[in-house]
mmCIF file of C-alpha atoms (C1' of nucleotides) in Angstrom:
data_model
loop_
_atom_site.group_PDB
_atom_site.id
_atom_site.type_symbol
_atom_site.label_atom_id
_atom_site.label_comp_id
_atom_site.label_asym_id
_atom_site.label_seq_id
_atom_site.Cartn_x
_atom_site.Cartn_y
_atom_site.Cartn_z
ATOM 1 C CA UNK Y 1 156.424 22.707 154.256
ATOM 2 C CA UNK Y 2 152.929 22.598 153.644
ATOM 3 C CA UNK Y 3 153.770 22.980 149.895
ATOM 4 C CA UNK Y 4 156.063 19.887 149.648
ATOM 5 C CA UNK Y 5 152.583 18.212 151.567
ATOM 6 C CA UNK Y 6 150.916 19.166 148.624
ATOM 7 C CA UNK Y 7 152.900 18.405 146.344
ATOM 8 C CA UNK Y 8 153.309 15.096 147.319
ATOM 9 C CA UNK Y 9 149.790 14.075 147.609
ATOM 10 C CA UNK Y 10 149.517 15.605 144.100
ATOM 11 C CA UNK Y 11 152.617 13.313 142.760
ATOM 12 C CA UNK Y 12 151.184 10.392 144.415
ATOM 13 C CA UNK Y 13 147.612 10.862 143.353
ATOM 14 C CA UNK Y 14 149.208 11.309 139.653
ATOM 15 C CA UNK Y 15 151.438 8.801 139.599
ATOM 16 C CA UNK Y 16 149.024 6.150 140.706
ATOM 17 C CA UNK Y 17 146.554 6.897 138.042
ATOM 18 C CA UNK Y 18 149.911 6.908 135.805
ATOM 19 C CA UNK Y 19 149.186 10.658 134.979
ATOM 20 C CA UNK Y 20 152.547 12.592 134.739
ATOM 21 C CA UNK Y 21 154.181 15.475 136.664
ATOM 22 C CA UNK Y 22 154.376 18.045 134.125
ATOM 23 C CA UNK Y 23 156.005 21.553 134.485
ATOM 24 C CA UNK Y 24 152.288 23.272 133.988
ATOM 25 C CA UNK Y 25 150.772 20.906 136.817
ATOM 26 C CA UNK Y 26 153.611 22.141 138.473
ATOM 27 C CA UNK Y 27 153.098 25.766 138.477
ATOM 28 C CA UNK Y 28 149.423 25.235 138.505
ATOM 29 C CA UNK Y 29 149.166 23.198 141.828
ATOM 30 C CA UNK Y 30 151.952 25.674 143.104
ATOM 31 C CA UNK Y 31 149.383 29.213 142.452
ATOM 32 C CA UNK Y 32 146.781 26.861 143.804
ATOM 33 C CA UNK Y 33 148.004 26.066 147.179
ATOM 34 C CA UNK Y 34 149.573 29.967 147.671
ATOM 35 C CA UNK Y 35 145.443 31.188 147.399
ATOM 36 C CA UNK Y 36 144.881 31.562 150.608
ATOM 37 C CA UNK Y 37 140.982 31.370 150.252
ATOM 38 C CA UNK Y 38 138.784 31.192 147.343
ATOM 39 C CA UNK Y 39 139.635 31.137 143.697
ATOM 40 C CA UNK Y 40 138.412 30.995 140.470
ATOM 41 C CA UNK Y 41 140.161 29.666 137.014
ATOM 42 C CA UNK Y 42 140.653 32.742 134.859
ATOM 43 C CA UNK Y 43 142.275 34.630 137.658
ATOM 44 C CA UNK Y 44 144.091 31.902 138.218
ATOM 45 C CA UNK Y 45 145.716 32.066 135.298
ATOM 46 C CA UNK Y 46 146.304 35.526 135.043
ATOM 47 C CA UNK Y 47 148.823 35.335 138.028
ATOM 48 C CA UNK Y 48 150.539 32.607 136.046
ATOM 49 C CA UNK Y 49 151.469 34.845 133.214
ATOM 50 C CA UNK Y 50 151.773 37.447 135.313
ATOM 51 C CA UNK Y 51 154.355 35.728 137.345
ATOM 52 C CA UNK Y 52 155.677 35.132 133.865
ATOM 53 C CA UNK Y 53 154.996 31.000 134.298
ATOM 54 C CA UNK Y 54 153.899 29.097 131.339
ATOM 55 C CA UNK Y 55 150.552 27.375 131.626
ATOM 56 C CA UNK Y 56 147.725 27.855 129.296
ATOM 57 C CA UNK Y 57 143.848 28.561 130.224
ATOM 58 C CA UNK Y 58 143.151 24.750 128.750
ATOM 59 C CA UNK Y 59 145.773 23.141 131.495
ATOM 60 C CA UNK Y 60 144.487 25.619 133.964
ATOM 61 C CA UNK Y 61 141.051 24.317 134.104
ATOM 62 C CA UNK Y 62 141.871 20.499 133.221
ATOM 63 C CA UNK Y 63 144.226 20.608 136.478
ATOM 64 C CA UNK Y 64 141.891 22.167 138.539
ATOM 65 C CA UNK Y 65 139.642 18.857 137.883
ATOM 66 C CA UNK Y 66 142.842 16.693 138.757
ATOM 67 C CA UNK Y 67 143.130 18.940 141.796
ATOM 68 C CA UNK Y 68 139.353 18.444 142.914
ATOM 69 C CA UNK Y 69 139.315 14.827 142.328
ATOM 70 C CA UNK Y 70 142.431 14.433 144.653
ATOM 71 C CA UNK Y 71 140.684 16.627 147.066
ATOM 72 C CA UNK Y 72 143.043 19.558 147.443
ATOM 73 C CA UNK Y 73 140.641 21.664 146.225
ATOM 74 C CA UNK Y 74 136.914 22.049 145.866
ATOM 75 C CA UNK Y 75 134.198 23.632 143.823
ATOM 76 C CA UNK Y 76 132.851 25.758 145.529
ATOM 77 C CA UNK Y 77 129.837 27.333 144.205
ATOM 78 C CA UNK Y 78 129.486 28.577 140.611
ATOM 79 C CA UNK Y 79 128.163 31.897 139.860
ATOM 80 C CA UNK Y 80 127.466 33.937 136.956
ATOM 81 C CA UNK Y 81 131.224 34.727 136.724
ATOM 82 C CA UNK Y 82 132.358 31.182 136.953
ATOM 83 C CA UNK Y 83 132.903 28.525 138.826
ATOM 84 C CA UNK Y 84 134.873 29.267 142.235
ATOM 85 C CA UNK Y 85 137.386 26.915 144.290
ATOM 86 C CA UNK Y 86 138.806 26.700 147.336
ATOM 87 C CA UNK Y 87 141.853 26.003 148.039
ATOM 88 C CA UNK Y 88 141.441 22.425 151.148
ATOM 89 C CA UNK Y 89 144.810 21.981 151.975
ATOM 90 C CA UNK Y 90 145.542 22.953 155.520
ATOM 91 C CA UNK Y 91 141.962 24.433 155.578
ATOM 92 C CA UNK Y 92 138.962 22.364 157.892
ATOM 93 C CA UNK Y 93 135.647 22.042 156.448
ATOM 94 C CA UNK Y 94 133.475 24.932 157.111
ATOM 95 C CA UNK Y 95 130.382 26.905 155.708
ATOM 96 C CA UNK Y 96 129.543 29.914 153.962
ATOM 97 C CA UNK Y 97 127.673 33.336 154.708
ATOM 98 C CA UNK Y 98 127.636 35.031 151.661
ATOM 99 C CA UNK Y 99 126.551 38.831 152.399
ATOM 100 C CA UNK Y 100 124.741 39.895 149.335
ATOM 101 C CA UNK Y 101 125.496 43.838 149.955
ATOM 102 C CA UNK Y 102 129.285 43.722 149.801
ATOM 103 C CA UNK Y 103 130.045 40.257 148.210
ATOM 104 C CA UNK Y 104 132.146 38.959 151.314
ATOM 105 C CA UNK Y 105 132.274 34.939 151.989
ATOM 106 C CA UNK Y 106 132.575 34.705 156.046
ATOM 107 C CA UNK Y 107 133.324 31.069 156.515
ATOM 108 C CA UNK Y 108 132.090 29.185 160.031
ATOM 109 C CA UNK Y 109 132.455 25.730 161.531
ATOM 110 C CA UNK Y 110 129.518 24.207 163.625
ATOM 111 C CA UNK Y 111 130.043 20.647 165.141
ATOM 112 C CA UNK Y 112 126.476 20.616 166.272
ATOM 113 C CA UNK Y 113 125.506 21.660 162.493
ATOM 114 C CA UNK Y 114 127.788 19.017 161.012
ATOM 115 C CA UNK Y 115 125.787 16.562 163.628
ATOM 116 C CA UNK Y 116 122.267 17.116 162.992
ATOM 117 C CA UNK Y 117 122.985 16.923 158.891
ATOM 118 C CA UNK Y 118 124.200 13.654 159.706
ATOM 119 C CA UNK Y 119 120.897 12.880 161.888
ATOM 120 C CA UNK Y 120 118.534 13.996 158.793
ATOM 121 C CA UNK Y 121 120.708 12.069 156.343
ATOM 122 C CA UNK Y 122 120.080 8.854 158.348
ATOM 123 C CA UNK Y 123 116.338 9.829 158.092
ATOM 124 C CA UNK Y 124 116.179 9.931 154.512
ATOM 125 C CA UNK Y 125 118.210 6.597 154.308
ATOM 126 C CA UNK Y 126 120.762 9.077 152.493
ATOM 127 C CA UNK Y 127 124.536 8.303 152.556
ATOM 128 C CA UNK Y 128 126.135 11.473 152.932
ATOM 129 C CA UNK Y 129 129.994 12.420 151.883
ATOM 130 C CA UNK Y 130 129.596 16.085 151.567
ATOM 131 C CA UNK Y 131 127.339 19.341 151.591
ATOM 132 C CA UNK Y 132 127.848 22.891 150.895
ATOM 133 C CA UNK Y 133 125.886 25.143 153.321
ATOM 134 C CA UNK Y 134 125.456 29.067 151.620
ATOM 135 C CA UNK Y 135 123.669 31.473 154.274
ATOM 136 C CA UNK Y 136 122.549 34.634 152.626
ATOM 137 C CA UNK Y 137 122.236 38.152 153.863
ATOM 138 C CA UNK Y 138 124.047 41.350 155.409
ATOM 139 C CA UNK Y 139 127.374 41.023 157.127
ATOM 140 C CA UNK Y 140 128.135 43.388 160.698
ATOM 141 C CA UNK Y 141 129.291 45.677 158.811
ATOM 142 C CA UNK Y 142 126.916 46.084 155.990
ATOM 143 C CA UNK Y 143 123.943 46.303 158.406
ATOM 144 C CA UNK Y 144 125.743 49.305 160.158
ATOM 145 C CA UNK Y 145 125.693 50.995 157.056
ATOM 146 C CA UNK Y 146 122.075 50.430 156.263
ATOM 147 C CA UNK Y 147 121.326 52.502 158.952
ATOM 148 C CA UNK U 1 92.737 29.056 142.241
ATOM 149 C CA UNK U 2 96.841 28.483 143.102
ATOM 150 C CA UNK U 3 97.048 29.937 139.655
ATOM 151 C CA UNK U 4 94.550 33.120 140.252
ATOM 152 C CA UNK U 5 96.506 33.962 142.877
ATOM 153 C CA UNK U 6 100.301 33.555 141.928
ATOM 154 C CA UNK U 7 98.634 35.566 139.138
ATOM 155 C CA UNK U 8 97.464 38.451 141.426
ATOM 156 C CA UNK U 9 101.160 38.374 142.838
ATOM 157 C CA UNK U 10 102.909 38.705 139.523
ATOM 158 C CA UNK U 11 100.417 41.013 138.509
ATOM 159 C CA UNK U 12 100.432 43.524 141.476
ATOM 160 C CA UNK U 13 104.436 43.061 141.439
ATOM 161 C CA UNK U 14 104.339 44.219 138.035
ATOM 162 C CA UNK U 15 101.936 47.111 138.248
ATOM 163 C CA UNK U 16 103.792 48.331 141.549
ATOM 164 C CA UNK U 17 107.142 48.823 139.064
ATOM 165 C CA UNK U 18 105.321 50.337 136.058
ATOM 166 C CA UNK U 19 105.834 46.812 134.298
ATOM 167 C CA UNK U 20 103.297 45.590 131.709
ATOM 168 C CA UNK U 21 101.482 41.966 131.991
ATOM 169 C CA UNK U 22 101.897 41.212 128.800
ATOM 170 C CA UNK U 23 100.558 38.064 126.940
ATOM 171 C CA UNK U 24 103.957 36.229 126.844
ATOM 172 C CA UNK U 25 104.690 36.703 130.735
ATOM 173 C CA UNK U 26 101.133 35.193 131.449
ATOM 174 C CA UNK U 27 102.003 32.234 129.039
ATOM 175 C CA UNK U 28 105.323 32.080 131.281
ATOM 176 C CA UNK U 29 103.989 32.559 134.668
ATOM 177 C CA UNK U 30 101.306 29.859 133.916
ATOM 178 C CA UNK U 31 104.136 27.413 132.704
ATOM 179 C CA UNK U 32 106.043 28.107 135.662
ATOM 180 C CA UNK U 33 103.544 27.341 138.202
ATOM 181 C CA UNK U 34 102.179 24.441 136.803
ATOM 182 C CA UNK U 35 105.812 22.541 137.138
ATOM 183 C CA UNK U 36 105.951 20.872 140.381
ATOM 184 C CA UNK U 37 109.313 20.802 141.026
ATOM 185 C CA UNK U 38 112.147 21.805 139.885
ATOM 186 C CA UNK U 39 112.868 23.304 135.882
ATOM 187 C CA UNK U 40 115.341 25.016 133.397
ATOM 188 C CA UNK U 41 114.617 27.861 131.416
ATOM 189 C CA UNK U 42 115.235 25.390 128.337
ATOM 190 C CA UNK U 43 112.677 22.876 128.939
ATOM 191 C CA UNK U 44 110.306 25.646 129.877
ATOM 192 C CA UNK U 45 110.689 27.239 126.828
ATOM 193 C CA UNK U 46 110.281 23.924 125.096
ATOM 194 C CA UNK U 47 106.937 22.995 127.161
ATOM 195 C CA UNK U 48 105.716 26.546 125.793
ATOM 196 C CA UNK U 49 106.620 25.975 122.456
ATOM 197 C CA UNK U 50 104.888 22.282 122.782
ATOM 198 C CA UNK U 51 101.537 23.780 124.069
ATOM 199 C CA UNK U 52 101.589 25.528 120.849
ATOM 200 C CA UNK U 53 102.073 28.976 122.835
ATOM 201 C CA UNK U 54 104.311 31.811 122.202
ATOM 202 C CA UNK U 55 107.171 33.458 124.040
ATOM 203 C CA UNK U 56 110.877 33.758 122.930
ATOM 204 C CA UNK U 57 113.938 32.074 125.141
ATOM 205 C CA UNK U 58 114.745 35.858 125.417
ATOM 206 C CA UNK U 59 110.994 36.837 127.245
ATOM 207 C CA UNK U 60 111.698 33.337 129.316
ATOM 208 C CA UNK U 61 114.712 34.247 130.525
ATOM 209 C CA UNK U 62 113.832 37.996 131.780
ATOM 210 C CA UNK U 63 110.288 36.534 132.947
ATOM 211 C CA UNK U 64 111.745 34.078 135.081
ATOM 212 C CA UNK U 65 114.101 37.158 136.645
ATOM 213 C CA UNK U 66 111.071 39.293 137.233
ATOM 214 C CA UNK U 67 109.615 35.675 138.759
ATOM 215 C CA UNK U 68 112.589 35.264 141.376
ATOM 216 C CA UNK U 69 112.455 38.898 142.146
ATOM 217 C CA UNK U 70 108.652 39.019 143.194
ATOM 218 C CA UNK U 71 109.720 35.313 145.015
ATOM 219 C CA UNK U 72 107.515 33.310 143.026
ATOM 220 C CA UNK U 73 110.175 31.294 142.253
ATOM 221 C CA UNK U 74 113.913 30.940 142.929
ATOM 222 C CA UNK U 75 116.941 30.097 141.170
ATOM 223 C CA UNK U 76 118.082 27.291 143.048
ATOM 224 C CA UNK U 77 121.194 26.024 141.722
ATOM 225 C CA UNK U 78 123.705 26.362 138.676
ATOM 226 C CA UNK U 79 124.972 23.321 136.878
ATOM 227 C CA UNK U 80 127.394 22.748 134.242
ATOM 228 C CA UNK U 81 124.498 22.293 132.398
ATOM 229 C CA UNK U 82 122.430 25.518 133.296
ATOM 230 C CA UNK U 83 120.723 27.433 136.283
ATOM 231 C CA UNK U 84 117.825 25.335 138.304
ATOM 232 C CA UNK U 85 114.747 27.116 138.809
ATOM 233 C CA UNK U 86 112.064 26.652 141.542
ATOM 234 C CA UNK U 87 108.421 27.094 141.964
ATOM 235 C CA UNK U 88 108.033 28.421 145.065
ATOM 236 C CA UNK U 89 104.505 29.123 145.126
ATOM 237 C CA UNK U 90 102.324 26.732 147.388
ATOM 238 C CA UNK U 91 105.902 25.979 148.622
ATOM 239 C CA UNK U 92 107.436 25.759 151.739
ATOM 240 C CA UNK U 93 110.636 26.447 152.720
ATOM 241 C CA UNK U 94 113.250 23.270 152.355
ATOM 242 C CA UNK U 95 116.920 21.874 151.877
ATOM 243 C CA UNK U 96 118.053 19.521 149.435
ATOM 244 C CA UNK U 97 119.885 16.127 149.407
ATOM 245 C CA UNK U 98 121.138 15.550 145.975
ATOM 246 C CA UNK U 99 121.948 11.706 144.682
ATOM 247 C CA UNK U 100 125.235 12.190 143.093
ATOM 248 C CA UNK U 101 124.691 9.157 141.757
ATOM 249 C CA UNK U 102 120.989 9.266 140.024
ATOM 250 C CA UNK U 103 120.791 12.755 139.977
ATOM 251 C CA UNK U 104 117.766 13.021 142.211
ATOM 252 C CA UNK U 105 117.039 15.890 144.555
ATOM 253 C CA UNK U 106 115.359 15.216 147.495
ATOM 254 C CA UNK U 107 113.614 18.017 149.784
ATOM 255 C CA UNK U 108 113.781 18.087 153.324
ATOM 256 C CA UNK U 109 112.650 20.591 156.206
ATOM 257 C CA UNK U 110 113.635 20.695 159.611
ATOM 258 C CA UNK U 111 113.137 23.387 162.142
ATOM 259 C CA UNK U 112 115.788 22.137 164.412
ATOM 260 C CA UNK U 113 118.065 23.341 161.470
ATOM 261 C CA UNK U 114 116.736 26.730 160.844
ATOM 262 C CA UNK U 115 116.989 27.198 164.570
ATOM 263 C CA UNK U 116 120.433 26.591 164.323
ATOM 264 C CA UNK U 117 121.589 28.545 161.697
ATOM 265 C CA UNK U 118 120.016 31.166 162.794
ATOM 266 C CA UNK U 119 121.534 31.029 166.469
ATOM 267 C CA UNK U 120 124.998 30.481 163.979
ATOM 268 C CA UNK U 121 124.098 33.850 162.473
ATOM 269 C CA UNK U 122 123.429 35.690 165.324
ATOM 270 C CA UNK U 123 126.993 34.437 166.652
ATOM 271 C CA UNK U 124 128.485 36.107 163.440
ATOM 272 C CA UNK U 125 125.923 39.441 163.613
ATOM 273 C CA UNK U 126 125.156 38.441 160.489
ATOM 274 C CA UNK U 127 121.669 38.989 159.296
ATOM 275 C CA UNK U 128 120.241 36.328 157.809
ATOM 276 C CA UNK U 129 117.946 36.171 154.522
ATOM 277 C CA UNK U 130 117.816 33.125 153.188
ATOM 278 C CA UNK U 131 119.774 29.856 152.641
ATOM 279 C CA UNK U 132 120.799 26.967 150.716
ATOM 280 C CA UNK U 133 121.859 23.946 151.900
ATOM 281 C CA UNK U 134 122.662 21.348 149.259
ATOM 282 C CA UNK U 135 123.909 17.575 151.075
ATOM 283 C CA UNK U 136 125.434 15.054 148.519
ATOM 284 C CA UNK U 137 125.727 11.595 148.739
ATOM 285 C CA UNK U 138 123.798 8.514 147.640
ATOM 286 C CA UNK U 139 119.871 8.185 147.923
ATOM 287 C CA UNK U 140 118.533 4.833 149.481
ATOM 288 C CA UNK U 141 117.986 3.200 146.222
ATOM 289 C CA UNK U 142 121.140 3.740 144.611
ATOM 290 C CA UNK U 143 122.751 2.590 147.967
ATOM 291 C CA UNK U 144 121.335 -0.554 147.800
ATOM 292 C CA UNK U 145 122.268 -0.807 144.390
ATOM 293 C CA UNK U 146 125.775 -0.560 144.740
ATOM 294 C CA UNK U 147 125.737 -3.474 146.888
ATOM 295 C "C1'" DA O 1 87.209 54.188 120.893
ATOM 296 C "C1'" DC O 2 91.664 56.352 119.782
ATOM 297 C "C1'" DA O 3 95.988 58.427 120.116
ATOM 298 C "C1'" DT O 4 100.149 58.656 122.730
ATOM 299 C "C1'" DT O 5 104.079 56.796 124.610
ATOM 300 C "C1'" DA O 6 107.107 54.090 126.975
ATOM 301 C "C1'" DA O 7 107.585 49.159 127.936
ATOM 302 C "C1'" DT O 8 108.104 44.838 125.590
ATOM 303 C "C1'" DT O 9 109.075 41.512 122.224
ATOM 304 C "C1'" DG O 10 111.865 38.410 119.215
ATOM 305 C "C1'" DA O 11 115.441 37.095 115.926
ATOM 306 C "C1'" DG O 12 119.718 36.720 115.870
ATOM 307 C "C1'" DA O 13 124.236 38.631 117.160
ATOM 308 C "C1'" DA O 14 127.297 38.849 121.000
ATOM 309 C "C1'" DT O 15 129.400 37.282 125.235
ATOM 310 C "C1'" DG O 16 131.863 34.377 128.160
ATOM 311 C "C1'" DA O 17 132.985 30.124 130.739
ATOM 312 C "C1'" DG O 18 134.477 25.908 129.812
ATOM 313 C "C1'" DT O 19 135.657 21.921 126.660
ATOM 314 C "C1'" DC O 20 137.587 19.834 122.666
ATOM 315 C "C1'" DT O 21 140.914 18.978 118.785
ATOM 316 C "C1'" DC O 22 145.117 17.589 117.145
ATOM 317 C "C1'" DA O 23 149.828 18.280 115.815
ATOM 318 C "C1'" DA O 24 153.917 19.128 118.385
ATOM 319 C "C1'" DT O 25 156.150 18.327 122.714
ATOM 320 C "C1'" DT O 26 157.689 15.927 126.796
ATOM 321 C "C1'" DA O 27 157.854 12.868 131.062
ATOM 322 C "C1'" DC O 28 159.446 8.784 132.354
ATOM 323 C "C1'" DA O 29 160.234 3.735 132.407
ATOM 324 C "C1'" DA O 30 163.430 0.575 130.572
ATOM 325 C "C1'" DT R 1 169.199 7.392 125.087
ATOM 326 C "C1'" DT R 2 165.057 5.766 123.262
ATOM 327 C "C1'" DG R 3 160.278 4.597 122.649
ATOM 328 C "C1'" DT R 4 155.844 5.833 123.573
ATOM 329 C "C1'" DA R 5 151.887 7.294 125.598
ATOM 330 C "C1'" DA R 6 150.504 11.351 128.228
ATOM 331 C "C1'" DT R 7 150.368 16.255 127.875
ATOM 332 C "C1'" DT R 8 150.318 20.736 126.068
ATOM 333 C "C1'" DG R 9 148.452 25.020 123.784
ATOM 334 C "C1'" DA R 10 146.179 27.774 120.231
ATOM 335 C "C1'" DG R 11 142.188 28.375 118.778
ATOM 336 C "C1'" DA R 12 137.825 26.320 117.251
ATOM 337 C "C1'" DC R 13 133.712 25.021 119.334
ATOM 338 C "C1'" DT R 14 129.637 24.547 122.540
ATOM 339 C "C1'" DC R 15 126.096 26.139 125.085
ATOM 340 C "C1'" DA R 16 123.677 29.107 128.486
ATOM 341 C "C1'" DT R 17 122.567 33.570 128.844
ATOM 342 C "C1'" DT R 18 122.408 38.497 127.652
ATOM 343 C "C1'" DC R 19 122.174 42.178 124.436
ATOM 344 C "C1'" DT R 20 120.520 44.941 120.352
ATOM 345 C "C1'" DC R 21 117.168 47.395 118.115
ATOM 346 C "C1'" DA R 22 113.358 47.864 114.984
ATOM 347 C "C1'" DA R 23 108.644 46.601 115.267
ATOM 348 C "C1'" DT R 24 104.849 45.769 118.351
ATOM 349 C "C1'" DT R 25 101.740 46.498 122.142
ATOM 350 C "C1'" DA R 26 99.825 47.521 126.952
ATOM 351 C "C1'" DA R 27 98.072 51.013 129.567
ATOM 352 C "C1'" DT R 28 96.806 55.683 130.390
ATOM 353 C "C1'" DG R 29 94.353 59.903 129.414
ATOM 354 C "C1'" DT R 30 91.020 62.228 126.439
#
DNA sequence: ACATTAATTGAGAATGAGTCTCAATTACAA
DNA sequence: TTGTAATTGAGACTCATTCTCAATTAATGT
């Protein structure tokens, strides 16, 4: 169900920009929208061929743009590893706490957050349509260890 | 007298880790304090090479680690295009609103915010180190622009 | 001042993510 | 079914960054 969603926002984005359906975008968008979380490109593609689908590293990364631009994913954050994306579909906006002992992304929502960005934006006189939030530090369970 | 004293920093950083201060990290750390903003390891390199001084992109690149790591300075961002450096010295804390349409980054502070992230954190028992908050969207100028 | 020694440097090779090229293939409208 | 422009994939290429290693040098002790 949520698949056929997908897919049909990524048909209709294509086909209005007279881009084509292909097999690869197929399979591609497909992997995409089973990630339950965060992604990145090259493992992407492993569990293509692994699933012994046929897409090659070049499509994976030129429909991952297609897939940004019609907003079923986003970029993330890139690292030193790569760039990493997040599968939107289905998922709210939230932000990140990144917990630099163990590596885990804990994602949050804050209305009152989302509202005061808004307040500073009309400050600045800036027009805002996104923002990407990062928190850094230890996670529960990583502090309980410290000790 | 900024410069003495990020100086004194570096130095006693070094000197606490059986590190050397070595002519070509004084060229860098002198480079890197003198930018105002925000830099790239390139164009440093390039301003170094301009002032008719001497360091290799290799000695830039580990300087500016050592730099980050004694929190002179901060890696602020990655782009397609390379990593975003900081000087942090003289600095205080801020967000950013970046024009994705002129490329400008503008800084911000508000204490209201770091309130509220930390309350955020505290909700998650997450222990909070640092942060970065990046808001796109269109600066006032280019705003009126698109009008 | 000098020797000792381990840290540092730099040139260029290596790495790795991501993009580009272009001939062969294919979706899709008519 | 056909025509045709979009797409694909293998591998070349780019570009930031890291690594290698022989030569150099800072810092310490004498």
């Amino acid at each position: 169900m949520k698949k056929a969603h997908g897919k049909l926002i990524f048909g209709t984005f294509l086909k209005d920009r007279g881009l084509r359906f292909t097999k690869e975008r197929s399979v591609i968008l497909q992997k995409t929208l089973s990630c339950s979380g965060h992604f990145d490109p090259e493992s992407l593609y492993l569990q293509i061929r692994e699933a012994g689908l046929k897409a090659s590293r070049a499509s994976v990364y030129r429909t991952l743009s297609i897939l940004c631009e019609c907003g079923l994913i986003e970029r993330v954050k890139k690292t030193e590893r790569g760039t990493i994306y997040e599968n939107m579909f289905g998922h709210e906006h939230h932000d990140h706490m990144l917990c630099i002992q163990c590596g885990n992304l804990i994602e949050f929502y804050s209305e009152e957050l989302e509202r005061l960005q808004e307040a500073l934006c009309k400050k600045q006189g800036f027009q805002g349509t996104g923002h990407n939030l990062e928190i850094r530090g230890y996670c529960r369970k990583c502090r309980k260890k410290k000790r």
